[in-house]
Coordinates of C-alpha atoms and ligand atoms in Angstrom, one line a residue:
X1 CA 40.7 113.9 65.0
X2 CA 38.5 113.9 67.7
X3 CA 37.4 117.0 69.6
X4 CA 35.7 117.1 72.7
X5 CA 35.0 119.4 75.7
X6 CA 34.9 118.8 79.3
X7 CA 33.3 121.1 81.3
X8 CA 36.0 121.4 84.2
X9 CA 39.3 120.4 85.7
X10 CA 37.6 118.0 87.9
X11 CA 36.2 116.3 85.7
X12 CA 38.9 115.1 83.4
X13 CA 39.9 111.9 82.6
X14 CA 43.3 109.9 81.8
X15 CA 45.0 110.8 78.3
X16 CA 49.1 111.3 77.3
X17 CA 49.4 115.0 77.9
X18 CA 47.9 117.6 80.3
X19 CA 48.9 121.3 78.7
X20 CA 48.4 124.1 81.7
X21 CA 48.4 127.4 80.8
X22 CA 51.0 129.9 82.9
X23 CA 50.5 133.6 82.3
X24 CA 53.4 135.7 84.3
X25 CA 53.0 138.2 87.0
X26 CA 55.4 140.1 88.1
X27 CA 58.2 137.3 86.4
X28 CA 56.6 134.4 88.6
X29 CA 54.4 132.3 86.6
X30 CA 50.8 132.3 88.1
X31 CA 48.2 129.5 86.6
X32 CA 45.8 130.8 83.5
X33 CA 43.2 128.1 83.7
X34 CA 41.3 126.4 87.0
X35 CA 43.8 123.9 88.8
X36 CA 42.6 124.2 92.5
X37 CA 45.3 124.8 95.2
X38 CA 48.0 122.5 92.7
X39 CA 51.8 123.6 92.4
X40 CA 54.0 122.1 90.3
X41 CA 57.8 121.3 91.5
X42 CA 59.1 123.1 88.5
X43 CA 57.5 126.0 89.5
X44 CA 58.9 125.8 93.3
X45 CA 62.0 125.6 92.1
X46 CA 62.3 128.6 89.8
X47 CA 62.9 126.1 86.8
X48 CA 59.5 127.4 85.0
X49 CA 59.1 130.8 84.9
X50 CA 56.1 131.3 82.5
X51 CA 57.5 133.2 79.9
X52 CA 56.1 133.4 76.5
X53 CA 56.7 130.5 74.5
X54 CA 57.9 128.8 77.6
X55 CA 57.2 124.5 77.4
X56 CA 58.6 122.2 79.7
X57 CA 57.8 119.0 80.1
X58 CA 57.1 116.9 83.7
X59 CA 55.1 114.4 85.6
X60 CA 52.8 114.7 88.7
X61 CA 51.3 112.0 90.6
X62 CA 48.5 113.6 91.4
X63 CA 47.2 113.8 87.4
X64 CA 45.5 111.4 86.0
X65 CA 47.2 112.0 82.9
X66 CA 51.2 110.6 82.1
X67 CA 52.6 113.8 81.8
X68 CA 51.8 117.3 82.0
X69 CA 53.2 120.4 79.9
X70 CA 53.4 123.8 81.2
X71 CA 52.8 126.0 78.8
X72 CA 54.3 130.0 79.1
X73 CA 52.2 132.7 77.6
X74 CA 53.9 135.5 79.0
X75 CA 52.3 138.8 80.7
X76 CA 48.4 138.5 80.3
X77 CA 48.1 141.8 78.4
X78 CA 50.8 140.6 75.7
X79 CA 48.9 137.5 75.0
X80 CA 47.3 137.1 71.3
X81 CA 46.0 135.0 69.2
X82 CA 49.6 135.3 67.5
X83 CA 51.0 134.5 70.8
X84 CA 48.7 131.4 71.4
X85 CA 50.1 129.8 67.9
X86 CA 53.4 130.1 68.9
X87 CA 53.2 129.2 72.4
X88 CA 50.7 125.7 71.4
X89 CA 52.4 125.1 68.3
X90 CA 56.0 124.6 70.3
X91 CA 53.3 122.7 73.0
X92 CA 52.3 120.3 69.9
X93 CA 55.7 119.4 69.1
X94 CA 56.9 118.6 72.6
X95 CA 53.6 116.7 72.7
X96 CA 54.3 114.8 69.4
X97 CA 58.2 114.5 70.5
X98 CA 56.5 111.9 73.3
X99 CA 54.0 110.2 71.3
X100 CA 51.3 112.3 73.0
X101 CA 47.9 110.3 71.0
X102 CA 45.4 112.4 73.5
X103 CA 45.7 115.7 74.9
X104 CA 43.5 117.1 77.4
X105 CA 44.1 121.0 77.0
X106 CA 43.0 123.2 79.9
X107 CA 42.1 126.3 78.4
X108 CA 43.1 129.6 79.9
X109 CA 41.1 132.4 80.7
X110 CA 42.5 135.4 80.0
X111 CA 41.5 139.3 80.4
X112 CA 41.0 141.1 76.9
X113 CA 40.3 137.9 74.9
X114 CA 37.5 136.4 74.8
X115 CA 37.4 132.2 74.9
X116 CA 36.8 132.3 71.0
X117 CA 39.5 133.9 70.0
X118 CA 41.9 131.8 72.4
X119 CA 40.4 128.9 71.5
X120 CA 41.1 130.0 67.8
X121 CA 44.9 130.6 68.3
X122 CA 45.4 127.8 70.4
X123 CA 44.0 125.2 68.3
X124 CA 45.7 127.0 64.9
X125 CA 49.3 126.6 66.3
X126 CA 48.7 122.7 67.9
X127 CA 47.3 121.8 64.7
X128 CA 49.4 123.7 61.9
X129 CA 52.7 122.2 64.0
X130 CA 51.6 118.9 63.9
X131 CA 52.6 117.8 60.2
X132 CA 55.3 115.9 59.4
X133 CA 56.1 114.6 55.5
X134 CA 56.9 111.0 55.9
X135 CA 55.2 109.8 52.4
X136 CA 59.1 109.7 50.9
X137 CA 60.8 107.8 53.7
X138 CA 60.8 104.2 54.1
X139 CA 64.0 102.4 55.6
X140 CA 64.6 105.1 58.0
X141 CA 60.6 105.9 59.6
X142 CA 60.5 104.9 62.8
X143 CA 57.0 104.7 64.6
X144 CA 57.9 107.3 66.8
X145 CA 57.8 110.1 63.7
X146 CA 54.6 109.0 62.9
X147 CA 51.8 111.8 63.7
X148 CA 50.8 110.6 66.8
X149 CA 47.6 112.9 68.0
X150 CA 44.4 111.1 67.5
X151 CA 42.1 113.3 70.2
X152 CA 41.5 116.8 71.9
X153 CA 39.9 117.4 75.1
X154 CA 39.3 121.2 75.9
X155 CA 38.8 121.6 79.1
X156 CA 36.9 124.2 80.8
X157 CA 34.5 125.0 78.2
X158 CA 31.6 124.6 76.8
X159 CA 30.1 121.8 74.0
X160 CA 29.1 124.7 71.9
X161 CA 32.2 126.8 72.2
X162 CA 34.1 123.8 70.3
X163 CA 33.1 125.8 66.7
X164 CA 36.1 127.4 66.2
X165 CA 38.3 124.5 67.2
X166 CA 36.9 122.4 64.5
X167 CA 36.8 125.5 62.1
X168 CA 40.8 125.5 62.7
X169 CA 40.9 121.8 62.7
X170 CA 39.1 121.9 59.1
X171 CA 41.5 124.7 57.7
X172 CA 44.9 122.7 59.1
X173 CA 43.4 119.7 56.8
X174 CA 43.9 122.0 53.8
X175 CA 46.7 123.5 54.4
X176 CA 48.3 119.7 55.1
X177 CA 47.0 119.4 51.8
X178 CA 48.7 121.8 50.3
X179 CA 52.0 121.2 52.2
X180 CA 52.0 117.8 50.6
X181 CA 51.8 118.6 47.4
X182 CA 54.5 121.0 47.5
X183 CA 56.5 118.9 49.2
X184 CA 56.2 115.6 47.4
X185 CA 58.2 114.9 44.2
X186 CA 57.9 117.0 41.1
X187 CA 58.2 113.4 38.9
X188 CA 55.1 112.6 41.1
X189 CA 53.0 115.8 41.1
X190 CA 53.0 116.4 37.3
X191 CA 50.1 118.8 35.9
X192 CA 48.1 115.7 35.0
X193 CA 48.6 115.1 39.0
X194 CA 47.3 118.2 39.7
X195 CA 44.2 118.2 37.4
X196 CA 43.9 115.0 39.3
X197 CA 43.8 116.5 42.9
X198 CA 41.2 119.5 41.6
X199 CA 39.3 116.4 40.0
X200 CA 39.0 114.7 43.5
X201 CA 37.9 118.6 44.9
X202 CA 34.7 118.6 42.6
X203 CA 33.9 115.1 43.1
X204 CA 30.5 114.3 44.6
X205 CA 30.0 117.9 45.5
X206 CA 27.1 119.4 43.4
X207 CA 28.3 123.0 44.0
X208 CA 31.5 122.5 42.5
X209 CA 32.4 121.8 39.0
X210 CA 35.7 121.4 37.4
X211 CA 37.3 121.7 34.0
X212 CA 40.9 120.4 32.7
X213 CA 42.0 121.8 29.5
X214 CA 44.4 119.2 28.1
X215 CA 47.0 120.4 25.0
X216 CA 44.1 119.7 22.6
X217 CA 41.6 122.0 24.3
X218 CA 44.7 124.6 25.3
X219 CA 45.7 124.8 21.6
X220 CA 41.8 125.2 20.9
X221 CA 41.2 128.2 23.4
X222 CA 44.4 129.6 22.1
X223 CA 46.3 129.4 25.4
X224 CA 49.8 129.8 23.4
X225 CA 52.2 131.0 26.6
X226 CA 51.1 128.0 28.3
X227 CA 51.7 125.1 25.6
X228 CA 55.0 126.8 24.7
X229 CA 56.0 126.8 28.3
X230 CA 55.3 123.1 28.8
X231 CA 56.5 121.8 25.0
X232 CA 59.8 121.1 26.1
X233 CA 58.4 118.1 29.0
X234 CA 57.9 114.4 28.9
X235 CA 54.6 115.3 31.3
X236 CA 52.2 117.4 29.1
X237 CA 51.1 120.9 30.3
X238 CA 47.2 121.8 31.9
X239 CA 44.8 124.7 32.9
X240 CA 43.0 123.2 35.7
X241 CA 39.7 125.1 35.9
X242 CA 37.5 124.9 39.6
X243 CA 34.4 126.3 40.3
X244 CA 32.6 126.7 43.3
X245 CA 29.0 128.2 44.1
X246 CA 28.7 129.1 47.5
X247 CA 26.9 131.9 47.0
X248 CA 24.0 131.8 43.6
X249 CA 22.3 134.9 44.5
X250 CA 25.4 136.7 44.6
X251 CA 26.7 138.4 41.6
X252 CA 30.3 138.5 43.3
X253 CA 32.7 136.0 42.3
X254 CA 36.3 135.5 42.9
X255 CA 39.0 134.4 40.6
X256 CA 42.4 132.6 42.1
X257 CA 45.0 131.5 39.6
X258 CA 47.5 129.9 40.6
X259 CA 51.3 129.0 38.9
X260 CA 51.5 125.6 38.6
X261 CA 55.1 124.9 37.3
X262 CA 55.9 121.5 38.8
X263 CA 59.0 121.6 38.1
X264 CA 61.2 125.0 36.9
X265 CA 64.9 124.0 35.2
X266 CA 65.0 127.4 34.0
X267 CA 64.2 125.8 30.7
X268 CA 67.0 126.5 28.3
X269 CA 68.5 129.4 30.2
X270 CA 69.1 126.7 32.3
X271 CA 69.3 127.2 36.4
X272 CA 73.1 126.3 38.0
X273 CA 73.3 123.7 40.4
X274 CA 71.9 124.9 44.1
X275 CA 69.4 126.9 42.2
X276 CA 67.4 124.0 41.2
X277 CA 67.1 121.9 43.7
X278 CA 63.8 123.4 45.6
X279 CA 62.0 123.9 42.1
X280 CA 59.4 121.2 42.6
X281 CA 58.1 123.8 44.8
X282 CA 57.1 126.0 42.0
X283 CA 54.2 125.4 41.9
X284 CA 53.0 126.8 45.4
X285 CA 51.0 129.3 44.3
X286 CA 48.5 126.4 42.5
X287 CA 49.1 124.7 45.5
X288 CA 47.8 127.8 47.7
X289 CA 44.6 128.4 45.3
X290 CA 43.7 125.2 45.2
X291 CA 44.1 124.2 49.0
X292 CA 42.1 128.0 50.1
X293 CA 39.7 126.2 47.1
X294 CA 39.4 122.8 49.4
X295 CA 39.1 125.2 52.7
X296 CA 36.6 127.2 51.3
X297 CA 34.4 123.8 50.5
X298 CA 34.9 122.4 53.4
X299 CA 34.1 125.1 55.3
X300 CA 30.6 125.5 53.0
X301 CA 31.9 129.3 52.5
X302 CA 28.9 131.8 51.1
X303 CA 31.2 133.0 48.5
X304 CA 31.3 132.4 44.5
X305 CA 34.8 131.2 43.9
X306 CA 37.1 129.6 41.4
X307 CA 40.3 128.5 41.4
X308 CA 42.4 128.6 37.9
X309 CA 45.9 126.8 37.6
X310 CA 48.3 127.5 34.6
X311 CA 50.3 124.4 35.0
X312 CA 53.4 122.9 33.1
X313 CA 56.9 121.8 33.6
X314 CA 59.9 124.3 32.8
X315 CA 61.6 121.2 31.3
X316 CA 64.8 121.3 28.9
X317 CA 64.8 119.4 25.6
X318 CA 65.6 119.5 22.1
X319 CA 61.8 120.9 21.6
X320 CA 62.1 123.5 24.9
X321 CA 60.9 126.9 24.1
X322 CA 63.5 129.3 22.7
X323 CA 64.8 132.4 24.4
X324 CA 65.0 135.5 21.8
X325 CA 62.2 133.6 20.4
X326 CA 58.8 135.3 20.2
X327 CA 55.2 133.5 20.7
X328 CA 51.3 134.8 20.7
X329 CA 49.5 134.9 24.3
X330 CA 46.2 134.1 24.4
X331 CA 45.6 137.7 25.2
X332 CA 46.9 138.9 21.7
X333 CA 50.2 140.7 22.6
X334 CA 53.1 139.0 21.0
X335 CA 55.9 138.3 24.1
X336 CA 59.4 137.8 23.4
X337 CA 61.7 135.8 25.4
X338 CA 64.2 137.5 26.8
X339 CA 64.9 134.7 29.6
X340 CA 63.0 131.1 29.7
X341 CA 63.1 131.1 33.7
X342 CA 60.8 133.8 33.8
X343 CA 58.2 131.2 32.8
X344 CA 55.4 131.4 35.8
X345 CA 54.9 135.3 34.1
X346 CA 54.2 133.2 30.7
X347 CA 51.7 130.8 31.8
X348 CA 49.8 133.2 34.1
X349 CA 49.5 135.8 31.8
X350 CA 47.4 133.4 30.0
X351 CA 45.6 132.1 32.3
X352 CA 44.8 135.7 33.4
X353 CA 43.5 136.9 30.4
X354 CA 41.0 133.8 29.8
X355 CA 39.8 133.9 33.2
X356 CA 39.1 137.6 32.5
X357 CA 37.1 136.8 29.4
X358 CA 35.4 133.3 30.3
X359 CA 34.6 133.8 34.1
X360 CA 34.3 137.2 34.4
X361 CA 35.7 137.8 38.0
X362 CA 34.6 140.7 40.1
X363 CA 37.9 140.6 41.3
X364 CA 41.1 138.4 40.9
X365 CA 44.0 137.0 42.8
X366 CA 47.0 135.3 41.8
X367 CA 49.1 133.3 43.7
X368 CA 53.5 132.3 42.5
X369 CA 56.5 131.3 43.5
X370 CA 57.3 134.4 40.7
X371 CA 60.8 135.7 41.5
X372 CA 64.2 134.8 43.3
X373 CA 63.7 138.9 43.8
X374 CA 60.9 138.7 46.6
X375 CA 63.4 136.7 49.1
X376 CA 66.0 140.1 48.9
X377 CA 62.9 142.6 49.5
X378 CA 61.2 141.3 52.2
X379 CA 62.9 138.3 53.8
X380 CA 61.3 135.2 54.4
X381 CA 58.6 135.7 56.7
X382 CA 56.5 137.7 54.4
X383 CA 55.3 137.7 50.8
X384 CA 55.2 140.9 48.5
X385 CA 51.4 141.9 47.2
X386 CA 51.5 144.3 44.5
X387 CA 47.5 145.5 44.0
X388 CA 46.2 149.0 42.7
X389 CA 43.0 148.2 43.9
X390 CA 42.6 149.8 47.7
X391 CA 39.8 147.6 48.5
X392 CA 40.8 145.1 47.7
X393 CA 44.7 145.4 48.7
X394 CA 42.9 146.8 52.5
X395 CA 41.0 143.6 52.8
X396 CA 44.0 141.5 52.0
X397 CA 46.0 143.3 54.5
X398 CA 43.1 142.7 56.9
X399 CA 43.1 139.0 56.5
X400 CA 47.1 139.0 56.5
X401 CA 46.9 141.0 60.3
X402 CA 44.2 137.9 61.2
X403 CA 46.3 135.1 60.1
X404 CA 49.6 136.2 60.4
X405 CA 50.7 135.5 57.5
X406 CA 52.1 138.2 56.6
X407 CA 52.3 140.3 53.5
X408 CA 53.7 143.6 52.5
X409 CA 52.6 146.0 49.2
X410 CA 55.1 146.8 46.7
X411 CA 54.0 149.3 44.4
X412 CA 53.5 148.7 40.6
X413 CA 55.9 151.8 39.4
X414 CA 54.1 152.9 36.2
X415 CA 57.7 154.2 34.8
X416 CA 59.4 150.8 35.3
X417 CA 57.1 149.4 32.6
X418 CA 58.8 150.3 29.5
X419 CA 61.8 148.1 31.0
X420 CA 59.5 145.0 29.4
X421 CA 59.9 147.0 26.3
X422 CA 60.9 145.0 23.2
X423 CA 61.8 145.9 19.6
X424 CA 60.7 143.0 17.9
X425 CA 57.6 142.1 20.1
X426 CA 54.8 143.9 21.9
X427 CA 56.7 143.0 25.4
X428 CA 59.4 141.2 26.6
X429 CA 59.2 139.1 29.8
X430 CA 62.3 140.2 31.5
X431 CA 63.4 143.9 32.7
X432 CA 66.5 145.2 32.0
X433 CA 69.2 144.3 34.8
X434 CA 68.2 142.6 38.0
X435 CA 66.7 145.9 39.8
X436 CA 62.8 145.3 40.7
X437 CA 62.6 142.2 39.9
X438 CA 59.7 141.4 41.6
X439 CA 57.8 144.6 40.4
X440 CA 59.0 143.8 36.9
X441 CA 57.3 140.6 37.8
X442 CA 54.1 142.4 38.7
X443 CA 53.7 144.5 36.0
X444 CA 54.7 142.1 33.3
X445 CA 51.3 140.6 34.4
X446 CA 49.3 143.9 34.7
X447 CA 49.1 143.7 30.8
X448 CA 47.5 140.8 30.5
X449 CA 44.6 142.0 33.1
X450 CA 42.1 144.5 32.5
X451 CA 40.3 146.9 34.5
X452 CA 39.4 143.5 36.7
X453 CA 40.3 144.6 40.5
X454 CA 43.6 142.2 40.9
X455 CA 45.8 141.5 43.2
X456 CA 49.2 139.8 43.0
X457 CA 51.0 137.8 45.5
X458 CA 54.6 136.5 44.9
X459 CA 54.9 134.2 47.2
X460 CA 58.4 132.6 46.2
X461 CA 60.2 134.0 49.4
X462 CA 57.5 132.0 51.6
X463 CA 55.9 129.4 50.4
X464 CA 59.1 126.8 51.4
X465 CA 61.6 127.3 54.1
X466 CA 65.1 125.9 55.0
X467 CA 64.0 126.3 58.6
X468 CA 60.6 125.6 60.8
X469 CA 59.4 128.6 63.1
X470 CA 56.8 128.3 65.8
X471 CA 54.0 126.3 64.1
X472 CA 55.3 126.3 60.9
X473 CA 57.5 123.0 59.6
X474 CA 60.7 123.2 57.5
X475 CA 60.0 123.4 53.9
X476 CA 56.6 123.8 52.3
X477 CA 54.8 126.0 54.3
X478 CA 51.2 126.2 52.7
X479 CA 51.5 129.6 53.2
X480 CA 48.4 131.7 51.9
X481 CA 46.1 129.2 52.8
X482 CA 44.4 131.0 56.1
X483 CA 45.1 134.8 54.3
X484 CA 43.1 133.7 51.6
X485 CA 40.3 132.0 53.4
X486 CA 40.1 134.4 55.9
X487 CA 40.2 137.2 53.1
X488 CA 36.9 135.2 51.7
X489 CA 35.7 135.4 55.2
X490 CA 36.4 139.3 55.8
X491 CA 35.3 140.6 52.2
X492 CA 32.0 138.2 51.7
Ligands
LIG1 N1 60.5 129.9 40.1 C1 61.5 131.0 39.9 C2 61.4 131.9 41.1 C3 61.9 131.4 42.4 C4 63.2 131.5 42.8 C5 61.0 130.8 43.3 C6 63.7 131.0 44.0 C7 61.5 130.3 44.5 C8 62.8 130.4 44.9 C9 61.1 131.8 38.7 O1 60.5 131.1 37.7 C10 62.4 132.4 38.2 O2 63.3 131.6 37.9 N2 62.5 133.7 38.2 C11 63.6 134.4 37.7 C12 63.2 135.5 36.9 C13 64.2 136.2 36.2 C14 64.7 135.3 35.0 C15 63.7 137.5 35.6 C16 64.4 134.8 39.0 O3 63.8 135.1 40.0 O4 65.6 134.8 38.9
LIG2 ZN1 61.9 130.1 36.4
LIG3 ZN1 59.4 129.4 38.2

């Protein structure tokens, strides 16, 4: 992608698209940016009125460019940098919708936000709406649904003022990442595929290092939950271990682990049909810990930070792991099966624990697609965090206002905890009846964490939709991407 600035409206060149910014006063739509004494037709006629979200595409003989969008944002003190998303991510689909390859962008000025922060949200919602995944279509791809933006021309500003553009433009990259791994076919992204990814992360980069514990090495560091979860699958199971050092001097360091079930049949308590169907995205959570992992590289973030995967296929076979069956953690605590679907609990437990003992976190995250039970709490705009740690939980909640992607705390009911009791284990890894399940989820894991400050995101409700919103596509969403980068930003 190129990105460029041009200092004024005068000065533009050709390209595809010319987006001009409309704020509304008093309902009539009054230009945001520089245009001289231009109107446009729509506007004459009443068919653009400037409202918030507002696109319409025409021509004018009198641009340079082919076309030109106008682009609504609404009353000037209701714009923000929420707004902007929404308003230039509906902008970058119109503009993709007409094979738009260069876009000169006129860049409104607006009271009560400063040019960073609009050129922040307007360059988040062109960029995180313009993804598309074509890698399993073939017969049917016509060049037209091919990406089609190639450049960005700002217009208005400054050289120098292009930071947070490319900032945004280096986030979107790794949260495409992350969409296409989620997306792409769970007989294609096996653990050994992800271990290959994290591989490719560490590669050439002298800061980075990363470990793959294969079944010989998991059976060595005694990472039970995990083998037993992935013995019943042709693809063997993994711990992926990343490490990044952004930050020697610092004794901070933060811990992501992520659920990397690639694909979740329920194992022997087997999922019905139209329950199974989405469960290559199970492994969203990896796929968020290990794309905020890329971001945080790429970005050369001052922060100490690694990024642990518990990985395996749920699969069912004659050697699957047995419910009513009880098996040794890594932690210690004996676990019995009361249901095999409730495997991301299994393999996370274990990979909390070791991370606790081998990388010694000042404070831990971890990221799943954990229960069914988060899409009836909260919907599916917003995951559920469940953190006893107020620091930590404020700065999540901080990061989650900056990035809009939103998340909302559950609390980890102390008295709900002797529903995981068992009678012929030290815990069981299901509740009682289906009340809480997302809680029960939660604190399940709290056992296998110490006093560590940890923080637990479900993200199952989020992390792939049946529907796209403003600058968000239709299924995976690489949701916690920007929260967690932006969280590493805010806290470091
Ligand atoms: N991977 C599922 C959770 C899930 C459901 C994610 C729907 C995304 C969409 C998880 O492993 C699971 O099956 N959880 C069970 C837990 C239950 C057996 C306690 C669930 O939510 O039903
Ligand atoms: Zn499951
Ligand atoms: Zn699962």
């Amino acid at each position: 992608m190129k990105i460029t600035s041009v200092p004024s409206f005068s000065k533009r060149k050709g390209g595809d698209l010319c987006l001009v910014p409309f704020i509304q006063v008093k309902g009539k739509p009054l230009p945001a940016a520089s245009i001289g004494k231009h109107t446009f037709l729509p506007i004459v006629t009443g068919d653009f009125k400037g409202k918030a979200g507002e696109v319409l595409l025409t021509h004018d003989a009198q641009f340079p460019e082919k076309r030109v969008l106008l682009v609504g944002l609404g009353p000037e003190k209701e714009v923000t940098i929420e707004s902007l998303r929404c308003a230039y991510g509906k902008s970058s689909k119109k503009a993709a919708a007409c094979c738009a390859q260069t876009l000169n962008v006129l860049v409104p000025s607006l009271n009560g936000l400063d040019v960073q922060n609009v050129l922040h949200g307007l360059s988040e919602g062109l960029f995180l709406a313009h993804y598309r995944f074509n890698h399993l279509r073939k017969a049917t791809l016509k060049a037209k649904e091919l990406l089609p933006l190639k450049q960005l021309n700002l217009v208005g500003v400054a050289p120098q003022a292009l930071h947070p553009v490319k900032e945004a433009w280096t986030l979107a990259q790794a949260v495409y990442w992350t969409r296409d791994l989620v997306n792409n076919n769970a007989d294609i992204v096996t653990p050994h595929y992800l271990a290959n990814c994290a591989k490719a992360l560490a590669k050439g980069n002298s800061k980075v290092s990363c470990r793959v514990f294969e079944e010989k090495q998991l059976k060595k560091e005694k990472l039970n939950l995990i083998l037993k979860v992935g013995q019943g699958a042709v693809h063997p199971p993994v711990m992926i271990v990343l490490e990044y050092k952004g930050n020697p001097r610092s004794k901070e360091k933060t811990v992501l682990v992520g659920k990397g079930i690639t694909y979740d049949t329920g194992g022997l308590n087997l999922k019905p049909s139209g329950f199974m169907e989405d469960m290559r995205t199970d492994m969203g959570g990896a796929g968020c810990c290990l794309g905020t992992f890329k971001a945080a590289v790429a970005l050369g973030l001052k922060v100490n930070l690694a990024c642990v995967v518990a990985s395996a296929e749920n699969a069912i076979d004659g050697n699957s792991y047995k419910p009513g069956d009880v098996y040794d953690s890594y932690a210690g605590k004996t676990v019995e099966i009361g249901n095999t679907d409730a495997e991301g609990r299994l393999v996370l437990a274990d990979a909390l624990a070791w991370s606790v003992d081998h990388l010694k976190p000042t404070r831990m995250i971890d990221v799943c697609t954990l229960t069914g039970a988060a899409r009836i709490a909260l919907g599916d705009h917003i995951a559920s965090l469940m953190c006893d740690d107020e620091c930590l939980r404020t700065q999540l909640q901080q990061a989650s206002e900056a990035t809009h992607e939103r998340v909302w705390p559950l609390p980890l009911v102390e008295s709900y905890r002797k529903d995981l009791d068992s009678t012929r284990a030290d815990i069981k890894n299901i509740g009682r009846g289906r009340n809480a399940g997302t809680i029960i989820g939660g604190l399940f894991l709290k056992e296998f964490v110490d006093s560590t400050p940890w923080a637990h995101l479900d993200i199952a409700s989020v992390a792939d939709r049946d529907h796209e919103l403003d600058y968000t596509p239709k299924e995976a969403t690489g949701f916690g991407v920007r929260l967690l980068t932006s969280f590493l930003c805010i806290s470091s």
